[in-house]
Amino acid sequence: MMRCQIFSSAPRGIGRGINQRAIAFSFATLAAFVWLFVGGAVAQGGGELRFCLRSEPKTFDPLKVDDDASESIRYLTGGVLVRMNRQTQALEPGLAESWQVSKDGRGIAFNLRSGIAFSDGTPFSAEDVAYTVQQLMDPALHSPTGDAFRSGPGNVETKIISPTQISITFPAAVAGLDRLFDQVAIESAHSPKKEMAVLGPFVVADYKAGASVRLKRNPNYWKSDAQGRKLPYLDSIELDIQPNRDVEMLRFKRGEIDLINALDSDYFDKLAATSPQQVHDAGPSLDSEQMWFNEVAKAPIPGYKRAWFRSQNFRRAISEAINRADLSRVVFHGHAQPAVGPVSPANKFWFNAKLKAEPYNPEAALKTLQADGFHLDNSVLKDRDGNSVVFSIITNAGNKSREQMAVMIQEDLQKIGIHVNVVTLDFPSLIARMTQTFDYEAILLGLTNVDLDPNGEMNLWLSSSDNHQWNPQQKTPETAWEAEIDKLMRAQASSADAGKRKEAFDRVQEIVYEQAPFIYLINKNALSAVSTAVHGAHPVILHPQTFWNAEQLTVGK
Amino acid sequence: MKPESIGALITGRRLACALLLLVVSVSLAANWLAPGGYARQYREAAGAPPSAAHWLGTDDIGRDRFARVLYGTRISLLLAPAAALLSTLMAALVGGLAGYMGGLWARLAMAATDLFLSLPWLFLLITVRAVMPLNVSPMASVLVTFSMLGLLGWTSAARVLCARTRSLRDADFVCQARASGIRGMRLFWIHVMPNLKPALYAQFWISIPVFILSEANLGILGLGVAEPMPSWGSLLKELEGLTSIGEEPWKFVPLILLVVVVTLFQFALSKQEEVAA
Amino acid sequence: MLGWRIARHGLALVAIVLLGGLLSATLVRLAPGFDVDEEQLDPHLSAESVRALRETRQQERNVFSYWLHSMQRAVKGDLGTSLSLGQPVTTLLRDRAPLTLKLVSMGLLFSWAVAMAMALSAAWLRASAYDALTTCLSGTFLCIPAAVLALLSVLWNVPGSLAIGLIVFPRVYRYARNLLAKAYSLPHIITARAKGLGELRILFWHVVPVTGAQLLAVAGVSVSMAVGAAIPVEALCGLPGVGQLAWQAALSRDLPLLMNITILVTLVTLLANSAADVFGHMLRGQDA
C-alpha cells in the first residue's frame, strides 16, 4: 500500500504547512464542488410543489378547458405563443419570438422559435400552430377559448409561410387579439399522444380520478433561465383534489401542501396571526360580488314587483341603502373594498377612475324611492298601490361569504322598511331559475374575471345574449340605455385603437353606474398563502395567483 | 336491579323531565333573557369572544350567540321531537303491520323499505323547494322541512320493527289473546304494539339529533330555517370552520346543549321494566 | 323446490334493483337544475355554444326511454359515461368501489364492536351510573355533525373508517341497548341469573335467540347507515370512493352516474337486509 510521503518524511514545520495547504485546498475544492453540485441540484432538483385543486379537472384537452381545475393544469402544461406576465401584465414572447397584429385587427403573424420539441420529442413547427387554430375554431368545439376569437361569421385562415412563420386571419376584427393567445396551448398535429404531448414546463404524469393529478418536469421544455439553466427548477407538482376549504387549510397548516390560491379572509387572518410570512394580500382582485333584479318580461313574478325592479330609482335606492363598507369589513375582514362597477380598480387601464363607489346613505335611498311613489307605513315600505316591498334574494349555498352578505343586506334594507327573504339554493337549481324558468326576484352572485380586456365580457353586455343576466335574449333592446351599451360594446370590439376602445367602455361603465342593472357590492382582495419552503413565489392578483411563475419556483428548506 | 336503583331511576326520570321543562321554559323566555333578539347585527363586534354584553360571543356577522342559542332551542326542541314522533309512528305502521301480516305483505313492504332506503331523496327535497314559493315564511319553511324529514326518516326502524313483530306473532301471549277471540287490528294495537317499545324509543331518541342536524344540511337546498332565524343545526355548522378543538371553545355550547337535551330525552324515556333485571 | 325459491328471490332482487334505477332517474330528472351546466354562465361562450350545451342532455329528457336504453347497454356491460367526469361509469365504479367497501366494512366492524361492548356491559353491570355514561357518550357522537367528525378525522390523521364507525355506532348502540335491556328483563333470564348461570351462557343460550332476529335486522340497516355516512366522510376527507363520486354526481346532476350508484346501493341494501332476514328466520326457527 502506498503511503503518502508528504505526511511521513517531510520536516515538521514545512510538512505541517504543506499539510494545512493541502487540506485547505481539498476543502476548497470540496466546497466548490458541493456549491456547484448543490447549486445545480437547486436548478435541476427543485423539489416537489404540492397544492390542491378545488374540483375534479373535467378535461386535459387544453382547447376544451372551462373549469378552474382544468385551467390550472393547462397553465402548467400548455405551451403558448405569447404569455402575459401575471406580475407586470405585459405580453412576453413564448413559443413565438415576435408577432405583429394587422392594422385592421383581423390578422396576426408569428415568428416562432426553432429547435423546439413537444414533451414526447415530436418537433414543433408552424404546422402545429395551424392545426391548433383550426381545431380551436371548429364550430363544433363550443369552448370559451375558441369562442373568444369568434368575432364574426366565417372561417379562420391560417397560412404557413415557413416552419417558423405563420399568419392567421380571422373573418372580423378581434379586440385584444394577441392577448387571447395566452389562453391557447399549442397541440401537436403529429404526435400519437395528441393533447397529452405538451410544450409547457410540466407534463401530466399520473391522474388518479377523485384523488390527485401529478405533473412532472417536461424534459424537452424550451426555456432556460438567465444563467442558461434549464427550466423548470421543480421536479414535479402534486395536485390533490380537495373541494373542502377547511381541509385544505388544515393540510396547509400541517405542511402537507405548499400554497393556497384565493384564500378565505378568515383563514388569512388566522394564518397571519401565527405565520405572517406565509400570507399574501396582493390588493384588490379583478373579481366582484354583485346582485341584480329580475327584469325579464316573461318572468313568473307579480307585475308590480317587475315594475319595481325595472325602475332605475328603485335599483339606485337599493344600491344606496347597502352598506358596502360593512360588507368589506365584516364579511371579508377588511380584505375587500366597495366596488364601483364592472371593472375593478386593479384593472388600471380599463377602470373608469371618474366613478366612485356608491356611499351608504339610507336617507338618500328613501328620498329616491319616494320619487317613485314609495312611502313608509309603520316602518314598512309600500309602493304607490299599497303593496309592501318584500322580495327574495337567492344565492348559492356553500359560499359562506355570499350567505353572510345576503344576511347583512337583509338587515340594511330592513332599515328602510324593505323585507328581504334570503334563500340559499344548490347551484344547479339557482342556474335553472336564472337561465331557464326566470323564477327569481333578486340574485346575489360573483363574477370571476380572468381577462383584463372587457371584450371577454361582451356576452354579458349585449342585450341579445344568453348571459345578459338581468334580462337575457332580448330580440331588440328594451331600453334606450341597453341599446346604447350594445352600440358601444360593438364599437369597442371592432376597433384596434386602444384609446377609442377605452372611451367607449368608460361610457359603458358610466351607464351601468347610472342604471345599476348590476348592483356591484365589493371587489375582494387577492389573498393567498405560500409556505416558507417555497422560494421564488410572488403572488399576484391575476390567475393563477401563486404559481404563475411555476417554472422558476423551488421547494426546499 | 336493586330497589334502590329503581328508586334512583324514577328520580332520575323525574329530574330529566324537569330539566327538559326548564330548557323549554328558558327558550320560551328568550324575549326577556335576550331582549336584543337573534337577528340584530353588532357589526363593530363581529366574531367577538364572550363578554358581559355577549355571554357566548357573537357570530361572524355580529349576532349575539346566546340569543341565537335561546331562540334556536325553540325551533329545534319543538319541531325535531315532533318530526321524530312522525317518523316513529310511520315506522311502527309500516314495519309493525308488515311483520304482523307476514307472508307476501311483509316481503313487499320490506322490499319497498329497502328501495326507500336506497333512493336519492335529495332530489325530491330539491323539487319540494322548487315548488314552494321563494317568499315563504320562515316558519312555513321549517315546518315543511321537519315534515319531510319525518316522512322520509322511518325506514331504518321499520325493518327492526318488522323483525320484532314477526317474532311476536307466534309468542304465547299473542296466541292466547287470539284464542280468546281478539283478532286483527285490535290484537295488533293492544298486544303487539306495546312490545315494540324498545325499538320505537330507540328510533325516537336517535331521530331527534339526526333531524336537527339534517335540518341544517338541508339549508343548502333552500329548505330549513330561513335567515336570520337560528336553529341548533345552523349553530352547529359553525363548528365546521374550526381547525382545532381549543380554538373558540364557546362555539361548542350549542353542541353541549344538544348532547345534554338528547341525554335528558333518553332518561325521560327510560322505563322501569327496561332495567327490571 | 329450493332452486325455484332461489330463482324467485333472484328475480325479485333484479326487479327491485331495476325499479330503483328507474325511480332514481325519475327523481333526478324531475328535480330543477337537471339540464343546466355552470359552464353556460361563462360570458366567453357564444350563443351557439350555450345552445349546444343545453342540447347535450336532450337524450335524457325522456326518463323511461333513457332508462330502457341504459338497461339494454348495461346487459352488455356498458354502464354509460359520466357527464361530469367524462369517463365510463364502469371504470369509475370499479376503481372506487374497493375503497368504499373497505371503509364501510371497517367502519361497521368498529361501530358494532363498540356498540355491542357498551350495550352488553351496560346489561351486565346493571348500574344506572354506567348506563348514564354510555348514553351520554353515544348521545355525544350522535349530536356531532358528520362533517365535523370527518374534519376531526383529518385533523387527527385517523382513518375515515373510524369517522364512519363513530357516526354509526350511536344508532346501533341505542337499538342494541334497548333490545338487550328488554330481553334481560324477561322472567326466564331473571330465573337463569338467580340460578347462577354465567353471563356468557345466558347471553348465547337465552338472550341471542330472543333478540337475534332484531339485532340482525339492525345489522342489515346499519349497512345502509354506513353507506350513507361514507358520502360526507369521503367527500371531506378527499377519499376517492363511491361516496365522493355520489356527492359530485348529485351536485352536477350526473344522471348516468347517479342512476348506477343508486342501483349499486339498492343491491347492497337488499343483499344486506335479505341476509339479515334469512339468518333471522333461522334463529326464529331454532327458538321455536
PDB file of N, CA, C and O in Angstrom, chain A residues 467-490:
ATOM      1  N   ASN A 467     -76.250  35.532 -21.734  1.00  0.00           N
ATOM      2  CA  ASN A 467     -75.623  35.854 -20.462  1.00  0.00           C
ATOM      3  C   ASN A 467     -75.859  37.293 -20.001  1.00  0.00           C
ATOM      4  O   ASN A 467     -75.185  37.768 -19.099  1.00  0.00           O
ATOM      5  N   HIS A 468     -76.809  37.963 -20.619  1.00  0.00           N
ATOM      6  CA  HIS A 468     -77.196  39.336 -20.232  1.00  0.00           C
ATOM      7  C   HIS A 468     -78.125  39.178 -19.035  1.00  0.00           C
ATOM      8  O   HIS A 468     -79.343  39.287 -19.137  1.00  0.00           O
ATOM      9  N   GLN A 469     -77.531  38.875 -17.891  1.00  0.00           N
ATOM     10  CA  GLN A 469     -78.223  38.212 -16.791  1.00  0.00           C
ATOM     11  C   GLN A 469     -79.561  38.806 -16.383  1.00  0.00           C
ATOM     12  O   GLN A 469     -80.501  38.061 -16.121  1.00  0.00           O
ATOM     13  N   TRP A 470     -79.670  40.107 -16.255  1.00  0.00           N
ATOM     14  CA  TRP A 470     -80.918  40.640 -15.712  1.00  0.00           C
ATOM     15  C   TRP A 470     -82.085  40.550 -16.698  1.00  0.00           C
ATOM     16  O   TRP A 470     -83.239  40.576 -16.283  1.00  0.00           O
ATOM     17  N   ASN A 471     -81.793  40.440 -17.992  1.00  0.00           N
ATOM     18  CA  ASN A 471     -82.861  40.343 -18.987  1.00  0.00           C
ATOM     19  C   ASN A 471     -82.273  39.823 -20.302  1.00  0.00           C
ATOM     20  O   ASN A 471     -82.030  40.580 -21.226  1.00  0.00           O
ATOM     21  N   PRO A 472     -82.022  38.512 -20.349  1.00  0.00           N
ATOM     22  CA  PRO A 472     -81.297  37.959 -21.500  1.00  0.00           C
ATOM     23  C   PRO A 472     -82.195  37.794 -22.732  1.00  0.00           C
ATOM     24  O   PRO A 472     -83.415  37.901 -22.649  1.00  0.00           O
ATOM     25  N   GLN A 473     -81.541  37.528 -23.826  1.00  0.00           N
ATOM     26  CA  GLN A 473     -82.191  37.126 -25.079  1.00  0.00           C
ATOM     27  C   GLN A 473     -83.249  38.127 -25.552  1.00  0.00           C
ATOM     28  O   GLN A 473     -84.328  37.732 -25.974  1.00  0.00           O
ATOM     29  N   GLN A 474     -82.902  39.397 -25.483  1.00  0.00           N
ATOM     30  CA  GLN A 474     -83.854  40.404 -25.982  1.00  0.00           C
ATOM     31  C   GLN A 474     -83.759  40.440 -27.510  1.00  0.00           C
ATOM     32  O   GLN A 474     -82.670  40.544 -28.060  1.00  0.00           O
ATOM     33  N   LYS A 475     -84.898  40.402 -28.168  1.00  0.00           N
ATOM     34  CA  LYS A 475     -84.859  40.448 -29.644  1.00  0.00           C
ATOM     35  C   LYS A 475     -84.372  41.815 -30.110  1.00  0.00           C
ATOM     36  O   LYS A 475     -83.594  41.928 -31.046  1.00  0.00           O
ATOM     37  N   THR A 476     -84.885  42.829 -29.467  1.00  0.00           N
ATOM     38  CA  THR A 476     -84.346  44.181 -29.668  1.00  0.00           C
ATOM     39  C   THR A 476     -84.198  44.784 -28.271  1.00  0.00           C
ATOM     40  O   THR A 476     -84.977  44.425 -27.380  1.00  0.00           O
ATOM     41  N   PRO A 477     -83.234  45.702 -28.099  1.00  0.00           N
ATOM     42  CA  PRO A 477     -83.039  46.246 -26.746  1.00  0.00           C
ATOM     43  C   PRO A 477     -84.319  46.892 -26.220  1.00  0.00           C
ATOM     44  O   PRO A 477     -84.926  47.723 -26.908  1.00  0.00           O
ATOM     45  N   GLU A 478     -84.692  46.535 -25.009  1.00  0.00           N
ATOM     46  CA  GLU A 478     -85.958  47.019 -24.462  1.00  0.00           C
ATOM     47  C   GLU A 478     -85.840  48.408 -23.863  1.00  0.00           C
ATOM     48  O   GLU A 478     -86.853  49.038 -23.565  1.00  0.00           O
ATOM     49  N   THR A 479     -84.622  48.855 -23.631  1.00  0.00           N
ATOM     50  CA  THR A 479     -84.451  50.207 -23.092  1.00  0.00           C
ATOM     51  C   THR A 479     -83.406  50.939 -23.926  1.00  0.00           C
ATOM     52  O   THR A 479     -82.559  50.303 -24.569  1.00  0.00           O
ATOM     53  N   ALA A 480     -83.485  52.247 -23.856  1.00  0.00           N
ATOM     54  CA  ALA A 480     -82.544  53.067 -24.640  1.00  0.00           C
ATOM     55  C   ALA A 480     -81.116  52.866 -24.138  1.00  0.00           C
ATOM     56  O   ALA A 480     -80.167  52.806 -24.919  1.00  0.00           O
ATOM     57  N   TRP A 481     -80.966  52.717 -22.821  1.00  0.00           N
ATOM     58  CA  TRP A 481     -79.606  52.602 -22.295  1.00  0.00           C
ATOM     59  C   TRP A 481     -78.973  51.257 -22.662  1.00  0.00           C
ATOM     60  O   TRP A 481     -77.763  51.168 -22.877  1.00  0.00           O
ATOM     61  N   GLU A 482     -79.817  50.204 -22.776  1.00  0.00           N
ATOM     62  CA  GLU A 482     -79.262  48.911 -23.209  1.00  0.00           C
ATOM     63  C   GLU A 482     -78.875  48.975 -24.686  1.00  0.00           C
ATOM     64  O   GLU A 482     -77.890  48.385 -25.111  1.00  0.00           O
ATOM     65  N   ALA A 483     -79.665  49.728 -25.461  1.00  0.00           N
ATOM     66  CA  ALA A 483     -79.315  49.898 -26.878  1.00  0.00           C
ATOM     67  C   ALA A 483     -77.982  50.629 -26.995  1.00  0.00           C
ATOM     68  O   ALA A 483     -77.136  50.298 -27.844  1.00  0.00           O
ATOM     69  N   GLU A 484     -77.793  51.616 -26.121  1.00  0.00           N
ATOM     70  CA  GLU A 484     -76.539  52.367 -26.180  1.00  0.00           C
ATOM     71  C   GLU A 484     -75.361  51.473 -25.782  1.00  0.00           C
ATOM     72  O   GLU A 484     -74.299  51.531 -26.412  1.00  0.00           O
ATOM     73  N   ILE A 485     -75.563  50.638 -24.770  1.00  0.00           N
ATOM     74  CA  ILE A 485     -74.487  49.727 -24.362  1.00  0.00           C
ATOM     75  C   ILE A 485     -74.155  48.775 -25.508  1.00  0.00           C
ATOM     76  O   ILE A 485     -72.973  48.520 -25.799  1.00  0.00           O
ATOM     77  N   ASP A 486     -75.181  48.262 -26.179  1.00  0.00           N
ATOM     78  CA  ASP A 486     -74.943  47.367 -27.336  1.00  0.00           C
ATOM     79  C   ASP A 486     -74.039  48.057 -28.357  1.00  0.00           C
ATOM     80  O   ASP A 486     -73.067  47.485 -28.857  1.00  0.00           O
ATOM     81  N   LYS A 487     -74.395  49.312 -28.645  1.00  0.00           N
ATOM     82  CA  LYS A 487     -73.654  50.066 -29.684  1.00  0.00           C
ATOM     83  C   LYS A 487     -72.209  50.267 -29.248  1.00  0.00           C
ATOM     84  O   LYS A 487     -71.274  50.067 -30.028  1.00  0.00           O
ATOM     85  N   LEU A 488     -72.041  50.651 -28.011  1.00  0.00           N
ATOM     86  CA  LEU A 488     -70.696  50.947 -27.507  1.00  0.00           C
ATOM     87  C   LEU A 488     -69.836  49.690 -27.476  1.00  0.00           C
ATOM     88  O   LEU A 488     -68.647  49.719 -27.826  1.00  0.00           O
ATOM     89  N   MET A 489     -70.413  48.570 -27.039  1.00  0.00           N
ATOM     90  CA  MET A 489     -69.626  47.333 -26.948  1.00  0.00           C
ATOM     91  C   MET A 489     -69.216  46.863 -28.342  1.00  0.00           C
ATOM     92  O   MET A 489     -68.085  46.390 -28.540  1.00  0.00           O
ATOM     93  N   ARG A 490     -70.117  47.001 -29.295  1.00  0.00           N
ATOM     94  CA  ARG A 490     -69.766  46.571 -30.667  1.00  0.00           C
ATOM     95  C   ARG A 490     -68.684  47.482 -31.227  1.00  0.00           C
ATOM     96  O   ARG A 490     -67.773  47.040 -31.925  1.00  0.00           O
TER      97      ARG A 490
END
